[in-house]
Coordinates of C-alpha atoms in Angstrom, one line a residue:
M1 CA -25.6 -3.3 -10.5
K2 CA -22.3 -4.1 -10.5
E3 CA -19.9 -2.2 -8.0
T4 CA -16.4 -2.0 -8.4
L5 CA -14.7 -0.2 -5.1
L6 CA -10.3 0.6 -6.1
L7 CA -8.2 1.5 -3.1
I8 CA -5.4 3.4 -3.9
D9 CA -1.9 4.2 -1.4
G10 CA -2.3 7.8 -1.9
F11 CA 2.1 8.1 -1.0
N12 CA 2.3 5.4 -2.8
L13 CA 1.6 6.1 -6.3
L14 CA 2.1 10.1 -5.5
S15 CA 6.1 10.0 -4.4
R16 CA 6.4 6.9 -7.6
C17 CA 5.2 10.1 -9.7
Y18 CA 7.2 12.4 -7.8
F19 CA 10.9 10.7 -8.4
A20 CA 9.7 9.8 -12.3
T21 CA 9.7 13.5 -13.2
S22 CA 12.1 14.8 -10.7
Y23 CA 15.4 12.1 -11.5
G24 CA 18.3 13.9 -12.6
R25 CA 17.0 17.5 -12.0
E26 CA 17.1 19.8 -9.4
E27 CA 14.7 21.6 -7.3
V28 CA 15.4 24.4 -8.4
D29 CA 15.0 22.6 -11.8
L30 CA 11.5 21.5 -10.9
P31 CA 8.0 22.8 -13.4
R32 CA 6.2 25.0 -11.1
N33 CA 2.9 27.0 -11.7
S34 CA 2.4 31.1 -12.0
Q35 CA 1.3 31.1 -8.3
G36 CA 5.0 29.4 -7.3
L37 CA 3.5 25.2 -6.5
Y38 CA 5.8 22.3 -8.0
I39 CA 3.5 20.3 -10.3
N40 CA 5.4 17.5 -11.5
A41 CA 4.0 15.0 -10.0
L42 CA 0.8 16.2 -10.0
K43 CA -0.3 16.0 -13.1
V44 CA 0.9 12.7 -13.1
T45 CA -1.2 11.3 -10.7
L46 CA -4.2 13.6 -11.2
Q47 CA -3.5 12.0 -14.2
K48 CA -3.2 7.8 -13.2
I49 CA -6.5 8.3 -11.5
L50 CA -8.4 9.3 -14.1
Q51 CA -7.4 6.4 -15.8
L52 CA -7.3 4.1 -13.4
S53 CA -11.5 4.9 -12.5
R54 CA -12.0 4.5 -16.6
Q55 CA -10.0 1.5 -16.9
Y56 CA -11.6 -0.4 -14.0
A57 CA -14.9 1.5 -14.1
T58 CA -14.8 2.1 -10.4
T59 CA -17.5 2.9 -9.0
H60 CA -16.2 3.8 -5.6
I61 CA -12.8 5.2 -6.1
V62 CA -10.5 5.5 -1.7
V63 CA -7.3 7.7 -1.5
A64 CA -5.1 6.1 1.3
W65 CA -2.6 8.5 3.7
D66 CA -0.5 7.8 5.9
V67 CA 0.8 10.0 9.0
K68 CA 3.1 11.1 10.0
R69 CA 6.0 7.5 10.8
N70 CA 7.1 9.0 14.8
E71 CA 2.9 8.6 15.6
T72 CA 2.3 5.4 14.5
K73 CA 2.0 2.5 16.1
R74 CA 4.0 0.5 14.8
R75 CA 6.6 3.0 15.7
D76 CA 5.2 2.4 19.7
I77 CA 5.8 -0.9 18.8
Y78 CA 9.5 -1.2 17.5
S79 CA 11.7 2.6 18.2
D80 CA 13.2 1.8 14.8
Y81 CA 10.4 1.3 12.8
K82 CA 10.9 2.3 9.1
G83 CA 13.8 4.3 11.0
T84 CA 16.0 4.1 7.7
R85 CA 14.0 6.6 5.8
G86 CA 15.3 10.2 4.7
E87 CA 13.8 14.0 4.5
L88 CA 10.6 13.6 2.0
P89 CA 11.9 16.5 -0.1
D90 CA 10.6 19.0 -0.5
P91 CA 8.7 19.0 -3.2
L92 CA 7.2 16.3 -2.7
I93 CA 5.6 17.4 0.6
Q94 CA 3.9 20.8 -1.6
Q95 CA 2.3 18.1 -4.0
Y96 CA 0.9 15.6 -0.9
E97 CA -1.0 19.0 0.5
T98 CA -2.2 20.0 -2.6
L99 CA -3.5 16.9 -3.6
R100 CA -5.0 16.8 -0.5
E101 CA -6.3 20.1 -1.6
F102 CA -7.7 18.6 -4.8
F103 CA -9.7 15.5 -3.8
D104 CA -11.7 17.7 -1.9
C105 CA -12.3 19.8 -3.9
V106 CA -13.9 17.4 -6.1
G107 CA -15.4 15.0 -4.0
V108 CA -12.0 11.7 -4.5
S109 CA -12.9 10.4 -0.7
Q110 CA -9.0 10.4 0.8
V111 CA -8.8 8.8 4.7
S112 CA -6.0 8.7 7.3
V113 CA -6.7 7.9 10.7
D114 CA -4.6 8.4 13.8
F115 CA -1.8 5.8 14.6
Y116 CA -2.6 3.8 12.0
E117 CA -0.9 3.7 7.4
A118 CA -2.4 4.0 4.3
D119 CA -1.8 -0.1 3.9
D120 CA -3.8 -0.4 7.2
V121 CA -6.7 1.8 5.9
I122 CA -6.8 -0.6 2.8
G123 CA -6.8 -2.9 4.3
V124 CA -9.4 -2.2 6.4
F125 CA -12.5 -2.0 3.8
S126 CA -10.4 -4.6 1.2
A127 CA -11.7 -6.8 3.9
R128 CA -15.6 -5.2 4.6
W129 CA -15.3 -5.2 0.3
S130 CA -15.5 -8.7 0.9
E131 CA -17.2 -9.2 2.6
E132 CA -20.0 -6.6 2.8
K133 CA -20.4 -6.2 -1.0
E134 CA -18.4 -9.7 -2.5
Q135 CA -17.9 -7.7 -6.2
D136 CA -14.5 -6.3 -7.3
C137 CA -12.0 -4.3 -5.3
F138 CA -8.2 -3.1 -6.8
I139 CA -5.1 -2.1 -4.5
Y140 CA -3.0 -0.2 -7.2
S141 CA 0.4 0.1 -4.9
N142 CA 3.8 -1.7 -5.4
D143 CA 4.2 -2.2 -1.9
R144 CA 4.2 -5.7 -1.6
D145 CA 3.1 -6.4 1.8
L146 CA -0.3 -5.0 0.5
L147 CA -0.1 -9.1 -0.8
Q148 CA -1.8 -10.5 2.4
L149 CA -4.6 -8.5 1.3
L150 CA -5.2 -10.1 -1.4
N151 CA -9.4 -12.7 -1.7
Q152 CA -11.4 -13.9 -4.3
H153 CA -12.6 -10.3 -4.8
V154 CA -9.3 -7.7 -3.3
S155 CA -6.9 -7.8 -6.0
Q156 CA -3.3 -5.5 -6.5
I157 CA -2.7 -3.2 -9.6
I158 CA 1.4 -3.7 -9.5
A159 CA 4.2 -2.6 -12.6
M160 CA 6.7 -4.7 -13.8
K161 CA 9.2 -3.8 -15.8
R162 CA 9.2 -3.9 -18.4
I163 CA 6.2 -5.3 -18.8
G164 CA 3.8 -2.3 -17.3
E165 CA 0.9 -2.9 -15.2
I166 CA -0.8 -6.7 -14.0
V167 CA -3.9 -7.3 -11.8
Y168 CA -2.4 -9.9 -9.6
T169 CA -4.3 -12.2 -8.0
A170 CA -5.0 -14.0 -5.8
D171 CA -5.2 -17.3 -7.4
D172 CA -1.7 -15.4 -9.1
F173 CA -0.4 -15.4 -5.4
Q174 CA -0.8 -19.3 -4.7
H175 CA 0.8 -20.1 -8.1
E176 CA 4.2 -18.5 -7.8
Y177 CA 4.6 -18.9 -4.1
D178 CA 2.1 -22.1 -3.1
I179 CA 1.1 -20.7 -0.1
S180 CA -2.1 -18.4 1.2
P181 CA -1.6 -14.6 0.5
K182 CA -2.2 -14.8 4.9
Q183 CA 0.3 -16.7 5.4
W184 CA 2.6 -14.1 3.5
I185 CA 2.5 -12.5 6.7
D186 CA 4.7 -15.6 8.2
V187 CA 6.9 -14.7 5.5
K188 CA 8.1 -11.6 5.8
A189 CA 8.0 -12.1 9.8
L190 CA 11.0 -14.0 9.2
L191 CA 12.7 -11.9 6.0
G192 CA 12.3 -8.9 8.0
D193 CA 11.7 -5.8 4.8
K194 CA 15.4 -3.3 5.0
S195 CA 13.2 -0.4 3.5
D196 CA 11.4 -1.3 6.3
N197 CA 13.3 -1.4 8.9
I198 CA 12.1 -4.6 10.3
P199 CA 14.2 -6.8 11.6
G200 CA 12.7 -10.3 11.2
V201 CA 15.0 -12.9 11.5
P202 CA 19.1 -12.5 11.3
G203 CA 20.6 -15.5 8.9
V204 CA 16.9 -16.7 7.2
G205 CA 17.2 -14.8 3.7
E206 CA 14.0 -15.6 0.5
K207 CA 15.8 -19.6 0.5
A208 CA 14.7 -20.7 3.3
A209 CA 11.8 -18.4 4.9
L210 CA 9.6 -19.2 2.8
P211 CA 9.4 -23.0 2.2
L212 CA 9.6 -22.9 5.9
I213 CA 6.3 -21.0 5.8
Q214 CA 5.3 -24.3 3.3
Q215 CA 6.0 -26.8 5.6
Y216 CA 4.8 -25.6 8.8
E217 CA 2.8 -22.9 7.6
S218 CA 2.3 -20.2 10.1
I219 CA 6.1 -19.6 11.7
E220 CA 4.3 -20.3 15.4
N221 CA 3.0 -24.4 14.5
L222 CA 7.3 -23.5 12.8
Y223 CA 8.8 -23.0 16.6
K224 CA 6.2 -25.2 17.9
N225 CA 8.0 -28.1 16.7
L226 CA 11.7 -26.0 16.3
V227 CA 13.1 -29.4 18.7
H228 CA 12.0 -32.0 15.1
L229 CA 12.8 -28.9 13.0
D230 CA 13.4 -31.3 9.9
S231 CA 17.0 -31.4 7.9
T232 CA 16.6 -30.2 5.7
F233 CA 16.6 -26.4 7.7
K234 CA 19.1 -27.4 10.5
R235 CA 22.0 -25.4 9.4
Y236 CA 18.9 -22.4 10.4
K237 CA 17.8 -24.0 13.8
K238 CA 20.2 -22.0 15.6
K239 CA 19.3 -18.9 14.0
L240 CA 15.5 -19.6 14.9
E241 CA 15.8 -20.6 18.5
E242 CA 18.2 -17.3 19.0
G243 CA 15.5 -15.1 16.9
E244 CA 12.5 -16.0 18.1
E245 CA 11.7 -13.0 19.6
L246 CA 12.4 -11.0 16.9
A247 CA 9.4 -13.3 14.3
Y248 CA 6.7 -12.6 16.2
L249 CA 8.0 -8.2 16.6
S250 CA 8.0 -8.4 13.7
K251 CA 5.1 -10.4 12.5
Q252 CA 3.4 -8.0 14.3
L253 CA 4.7 -5.3 12.5
V254 CA 4.2 -7.1 8.8
E255 CA 0.6 -7.8 9.7
I256 CA -1.8 -5.7 8.5
E257 CA -4.9 -4.3 10.9
T258 CA -8.3 -5.3 8.7
N259 CA -11.3 -4.1 11.6
L260 CA -10.7 -0.9 13.2
D261 CA -14.8 0.7 14.4
I262 CA -13.7 4.0 12.7
L263 CA -13.5 3.2 9.5
N264 CA -16.2 0.3 10.2
K265 CA -18.4 3.0 10.9
M266 CA -18.1 4.9 6.9
S267 CA -20.8 3.6 5.5
W268 CA -19.9 3.2 1.0
E269 CA -21.9 6.0 -0.1
E270 CA -19.7 8.5 1.0
L271 CA -17.0 6.7 -0.8
R272 CA -18.7 7.2 -4.2
F273 CA -17.4 8.1 -7.1
V274 CA -19.0 10.6 -8.8
Y275 CA -16.8 12.1 -11.7
D276 CA -18.7 16.3 -12.2
R277 CA -16.1 17.2 -14.8
Q278 CA -16.4 20.3 -14.4
R279 CA -15.1 21.4 -10.4
W280 CA -12.1 18.4 -12.1
I281 CA -11.8 21.1 -14.9
D282 CA -11.7 24.5 -12.6
E283 CA -9.3 22.7 -10.4
I284 CA -6.6 21.9 -12.6
E285 CA -6.8 25.2 -14.8
R286 CA -7.0 27.4 -11.6
L287 CA -3.1 24.3 -10.9
E288 CA -2.3 25.6 -14.8
L289 CA -2.3 21.9 -15.1
N290 CA -2.5 21.5 -18.3
I291 CA -5.0 18.5 -18.3
M292 CA -7.5 16.7 -21.1
L293 CA -10.3 15.7 -19.5
P294 CA -12.7 12.7 -20.6
A295 CA -15.8 14.2 -21.4

């Protein structure tokens, strides 16, 4: 029997739906139901999940959630990790709480793990599915850090401007970057990530990071050969020397976990998606969302 796993980066999806439907509007103008609950992002998020489940004939769904930023393993490693991010809007937080309750009621599996992020939950389940099931797994997120997880079974659904959503495969990645998805970790270790406040190596940008890894394969091998660095990269040698510690720190922060005991113990049956239309109707009516449900 063909089985398909859909892994959803919960907050990535919810926040995109929130900001798309609240753009240019004050919080006071956002739609609420008669209970006073904000609903602008809820409706779009639920419609998207139902559409994805049908489009990709998913048999298993996991919505992965982050824990609080200051409670992650990465924050312990680097105190400034995600330190530049502002506070989240109250209506977004409220809809996150409402959505979690909704999923509990309709039986959509959602997972978070203390000290780890949604990326790590996705990393573990995608790796397990590839090894144990050897069938299709789709990651739904626009977070390009997740590209490191791509393989012959795992693809990422990414929303592209003017194109719409595409299924981005490991072959697509190899063709675009001429490295393996796993080597994306090393590219990001050199580049850093402004959105997550990951330092990378100062002065080593996109023009150098990818070519360096294409030639040296990993930051470990790059630093092993730094004394005899190819003359093409001569101008970056001092920057690489000065930024070695930051490169290794950044690699720790960028690399997604793919093996956590607590998630390895979960059975696939626990994560099976069973669409109970009546339960969805009951919850949608309770929240006054006015969504047309598939039969």
